[in-house]
Amino acid sequence: MTDMPARRLLLVHAHPDDESINNGVTMARYAAEGAHVTLVTCTLGERGEVIPPELAHLTGAALGGHRREELAAAMRALGVDDFRLLGGPGRFADSGMMGLPDNDDPGCLWQADVDRAAGLLVEVIREVRPQVLVTYDPNGGYGHPDHIQAHRIATRAVELAAEAGCPVDKVYWNRVPRTVAEEAFARLGEALPGLPFERAADIEDVPGVVDDERITTEIRGEGFAQAAKAAAMRAHATQITVDGSCFVLSNELAQPLFTTEYYELVRGGRGPGDGEHGRESDLFAGIGNGDGIEEAS
């Protein structure tokens, strides 16, 4: 690519819809600010459970193709033009939930050779030269094999890219502070009688919830970014039903829709914090100016 913007953000996710749930505000904000936002999705989510009855006939490759269209619609809502499938469409299949026979499919992501898959991601890194990469923690947020594998691939790609002279300055994991989750679920419980959903999920159902002190960075969305996130999530109609400030997945358990997104910096220099908690308010904080940098612990 030529004439790349000064700020370049790369996100690595397992399936279509993960990016909108975890990072919709972040992606919309940086895209609107002129940063180059690149999304790499590792599978098409061919083994996802379909919510709408009228789409229940979609399975396997047909579902993957439909979810690819949903992903494109979500990216339009977020203002992101650069979105890719790792190794191209169909290179890695959805592995299904942990412990299922689907995990043994030799073509699924869970069975992929991490170094080879990471090499495909290195190609993207060499092209885009992102300063910041966002992905999951080692447990993939909640233990899904594709999320765990996406973490491994992203982590190894950062190592290989550095060896190739294309270092990524900062790496973040998706997070939710425990107190924020607790407060959001308390509000959800109060609102539940007036919602079309019968039951709420548990905090344990939310990927990446950790104690507040582990949060290094929070990205707040203005009105446009919040609306873009909700629209992007609605675009993933096979997987998500959105109603106001909450949503459900195929388990029909209501979860809060977070309009501030949180991160843990795990690689690179931590920039100056601001606000009540002293957290970074910019994923690019400290990059390129050397001011107020401290190593992430």
XYZ file of C-alpha atoms in Angstrom:
297
model
C 0.000 0.000 0.000
C 1.134 3.560 -0.645
C 0.363 6.828 1.127
C -0.621 5.090 4.354
C -1.998 7.257 7.173
C 0.349 8.004 10.049
C -1.601 5.842 12.498
C -2.250 2.197 11.631
C -4.274 -0.237 13.737
C -4.531 -4.007 13.175
C -7.161 -6.177 14.864
C -7.057 -9.988 14.802
C -10.310 -11.854 15.444
C -11.610 -15.402 15.207
C -15.040 -15.044 13.559
C -17.226 -12.403 11.932
C -19.073 -10.506 14.723
C -16.237 -10.716 17.292
C -14.810 -7.429 16.040
C -18.077 -5.515 16.401
C -18.848 -6.816 19.898
C -15.338 -6.248 21.246
C -14.032 -3.270 19.276
C -16.846 -1.591 17.349
C -16.448 1.767 19.082
C -12.667 1.652 18.757
C -12.741 0.806 15.063
C -15.357 3.452 14.266
C -13.492 6.118 16.212
C -10.112 5.528 14.596
C -11.539 5.126 11.117
C -13.378 8.430 11.512
C -10.186 10.097 12.732
C -8.323 9.023 9.585
C -6.293 6.139 10.970
C -5.856 3.074 8.792
C -7.837 0.278 10.445
C -7.198 -3.285 9.278
C -9.256 -6.248 10.437
C -8.028 -9.812 9.948
C -10.673 -12.466 10.636
C -9.368 -16.020 10.921
C -12.497 -18.018 9.974
C -15.938 -17.455 8.471
C -17.719 -18.904 11.486
C -19.264 -21.775 9.530
C -20.241 -23.599 12.731
C -21.984 -20.689 14.421
C -25.528 -21.103 15.748
C -28.097 -19.121 13.751
C -30.680 -17.030 15.624
C -33.374 -15.958 13.094
C -35.695 -18.833 12.121
C -35.809 -17.592 8.542
C -32.027 -18.111 8.285
C -31.891 -21.408 10.189
C -31.341 -23.316 6.943
C -27.857 -21.803 6.649
C -25.122 -24.241 7.653
C -21.531 -24.962 6.725
C -20.222 -23.191 3.640
C -23.564 -21.461 3.031
C -23.485 -19.979 6.517
C -19.851 -18.952 6.045
C -20.706 -17.144 2.829
C -23.614 -15.369 4.477
C -21.496 -14.341 7.446
C -18.911 -12.935 5.054
C -21.637 -10.662 3.675
C -22.631 -9.706 7.217
C -19.010 -8.826 7.942
C -18.872 -6.535 4.907
C -22.052 -4.779 6.063
C -20.638 -4.365 9.567
C -17.456 -2.848 8.177
C -19.502 -0.349 6.172
C -21.243 0.653 9.401
C -17.884 1.166 11.124
C -16.288 2.984 8.180
C -13.558 0.363 7.753
C -12.417 -0.474 4.226
C -9.540 -2.875 4.915
C -10.847 -6.213 6.170
C -9.416 -9.577 5.249
C -9.698 -13.292 5.924
C -6.494 -14.905 7.125
C -4.987 -16.694 4.136
C -8.067 -15.921 2.036
C -11.681 -17.154 2.232
C -11.975 -20.712 3.454
C -8.297 -21.171 4.355
C -9.197 -22.029 7.952
C -12.553 -23.473 9.017
C -14.433 -22.692 12.215
C -13.405 -25.165 14.924
C -16.686 -25.208 16.848
C -16.903 -25.009 20.627
C -14.189 -26.546 22.791
C -14.422 -30.310 23.253
C -16.594 -31.047 20.216
C -15.548 -33.446 17.418
C -15.361 -30.381 15.131
C -12.069 -29.538 16.862
C -10.490 -32.538 15.111
C -11.249 -31.336 11.583
C -7.794 -31.094 9.940
C -8.908 -27.964 8.088
C -10.086 -26.048 11.146
C -8.175 -23.221 12.780
C -7.582 -25.198 15.979
C -5.547 -27.736 13.987
C -3.554 -25.129 12.069
C 0.208 -24.924 12.428
C 0.687 -21.702 14.387
C 3.928 -20.678 12.684
C 2.468 -21.173 9.215
C -0.707 -19.279 10.069
C 1.353 -16.557 11.742
C 3.375 -16.261 8.560
C 0.203 -15.334 6.691
C -0.466 -12.609 9.251
C 3.129 -11.385 8.961
C 2.413 -10.699 5.295
C -0.336 -8.307 6.376
C 1.921 -6.699 8.977
C 4.674 -6.168 6.399
C 2.179 -4.515 4.060
C 0.286 -2.326 6.536
C 3.050 -1.706 9.134
C 0.662 -1.257 12.069
C 1.963 0.390 15.196
C -0.825 -1.182 17.286
C -2.296 -4.691 17.294
C -5.403 -5.771 19.236
C -6.357 -9.373 19.933
C -7.505 -11.733 22.718
C -5.760 -12.922 25.868
C -4.227 -16.439 26.009
C -7.622 -17.931 26.943
C -9.247 -16.260 23.961
C -11.435 -14.260 26.327
C -13.667 -17.224 27.166
C -11.982 -20.421 26.044
C -13.204 -20.859 22.474
C -10.538 -22.768 20.515
C -10.576 -20.310 17.603
C -10.131 -17.362 19.956
C -7.236 -19.094 21.699
C -5.658 -19.912 18.357
C -6.159 -16.345 17.099
C -4.249 -15.138 20.163
C -1.429 -17.584 19.478
C -1.236 -16.647 15.814
C -1.255 -12.913 16.508
C 1.359 -13.231 19.241
C 3.672 -15.327 17.086
C 3.177 -13.012 14.104
C 4.315 -10.045 16.198
C 7.471 -11.969 17.119
C 8.170 -13.000 13.536
C 7.459 -9.521 12.201
C 9.934 -8.004 14.659
C 12.576 -10.477 13.479
C 11.820 -9.396 9.902
C 12.320 -5.713 10.726
C 8.615 -4.816 10.962
C 8.052 -4.309 14.687
C 4.610 -3.646 16.141
C 5.010 -0.998 18.833
C 2.088 -1.924 21.073
C -0.081 -5.011 21.602
C -3.355 -4.936 23.518
C -5.768 -7.577 24.757
C -9.530 -7.008 24.826
C -10.740 -6.525 28.395
C -13.723 -5.461 30.550
C -13.152 -4.114 34.091
C -15.007 -6.184 36.668
C -16.654 -3.188 38.335
C -17.911 -1.911 34.976
C -19.395 -5.328 34.206
C -21.016 -5.555 37.641
C -22.607 -2.117 37.328
C -23.799 -2.810 33.780
C -25.415 -6.105 34.780
C -27.096 -4.444 37.755
C -28.679 -1.888 35.409
C -29.618 -4.659 32.999
C -31.345 -6.574 35.772
C -33.454 -3.524 36.631
C -34.388 -2.995 32.970
C -35.062 -6.646 32.131
C -38.827 -6.617 32.786
C -39.222 -4.032 30.027
C -37.005 -5.828 27.504
C -37.883 -8.523 24.955
C -35.374 -10.892 26.582
C -36.397 -13.130 29.470
C -33.097 -13.683 31.236
C -29.708 -12.043 31.637
C -26.349 -13.674 31.171
C -23.808 -13.859 33.988
C -20.662 -11.770 34.213
C -18.729 -14.987 33.553
C -20.354 -15.094 30.104
C -18.596 -11.848 29.110
C -15.166 -12.466 27.561
C -12.128 -10.819 29.092
C -13.519 -9.591 32.430
C -10.619 -8.879 34.797
C -9.905 -6.889 37.943
C -9.869 -3.158 37.310
C -6.178 -2.674 38.023
C -5.250 -4.662 34.925
C -6.957 -2.157 32.636
C -4.449 0.221 31.057
C -6.559 1.847 28.362
C -10.146 2.861 27.701
C -11.612 4.084 24.438
C -14.768 6.114 24.799
C -17.086 6.478 21.856
C -18.916 9.655 21.066
C -22.458 9.330 19.809
C -21.477 8.445 16.252
C -19.149 5.651 17.360
C -21.732 4.179 19.717
C -24.350 4.211 16.970
C -21.866 2.670 14.530
C -21.095 -0.165 16.946
C -24.789 -0.980 17.416
C -25.338 -0.883 13.647
C -22.354 -3.154 13.048
C -23.616 -5.643 15.603
C -27.064 -5.622 13.980
C -25.406 -6.402 10.653
C -24.365 -9.755 12.129
C -27.999 -10.809 12.224
C -27.353 -14.562 12.195
C -25.459 -14.242 15.484
C -26.701 -11.171 17.384
C -29.991 -9.531 18.315
C -29.590 -5.945 19.557
C -32.160 -4.061 21.589
C -31.132 -0.620 22.787
C -28.277 -0.914 25.261
C -28.192 -4.720 25.357
C -27.989 -7.712 23.054
C -28.290 -11.474 22.989
C -26.413 -14.237 21.225
C -27.893 -17.629 20.344
C -28.220 -18.528 24.039
C -30.869 -15.761 24.339
C -29.242 -14.392 27.501
C -29.089 -10.588 27.604
C -25.737 -8.849 27.889
C -24.873 -5.145 28.157
C -23.647 -3.438 25.005
C -20.507 -1.632 26.159
C -20.001 1.777 24.582
C -16.631 2.295 26.234
C -14.102 -0.382 25.293
C -11.237 -1.443 27.520
C -7.804 -2.887 26.934
C -4.751 -4.268 28.679
C -1.417 -3.225 27.182
C 0.857 -6.284 27.134
C 3.657 -5.228 24.794
C 5.263 -1.841 24.250
C 5.474 1.503 25.987
C 2.585 2.801 28.013
C 1.686 6.368 27.148
C 0.558 9.098 29.553
C -2.765 8.427 31.236
C -5.551 10.864 31.853
C -8.930 10.872 33.526
C -10.050 9.483 36.837
C -8.165 6.193 36.618
C -5.031 7.443 34.897
C -5.594 5.145 31.927
C -4.553 5.804 28.369
C -7.385 7.198 26.266
C -5.618 6.478 22.970
C -4.177 3.166 21.743
C -1.425 5.177 20.039
C -0.508 7.088 23.209
C 3.237 7.546 23.527
C 4.088 6.325 20.042
C 6.472 8.559 18.146
C 7.073 11.220 20.774
C 8.906 9.388 23.550
C 7.192 11.486 26.194
C 5.964 9.867 29.395
C 6.593 6.321 28.209
C 6.813 3.475 30.671
C 7.052 -0.222 29.905
C 3.866 -2.252 30.345
C 4.093 -4.654 33.255
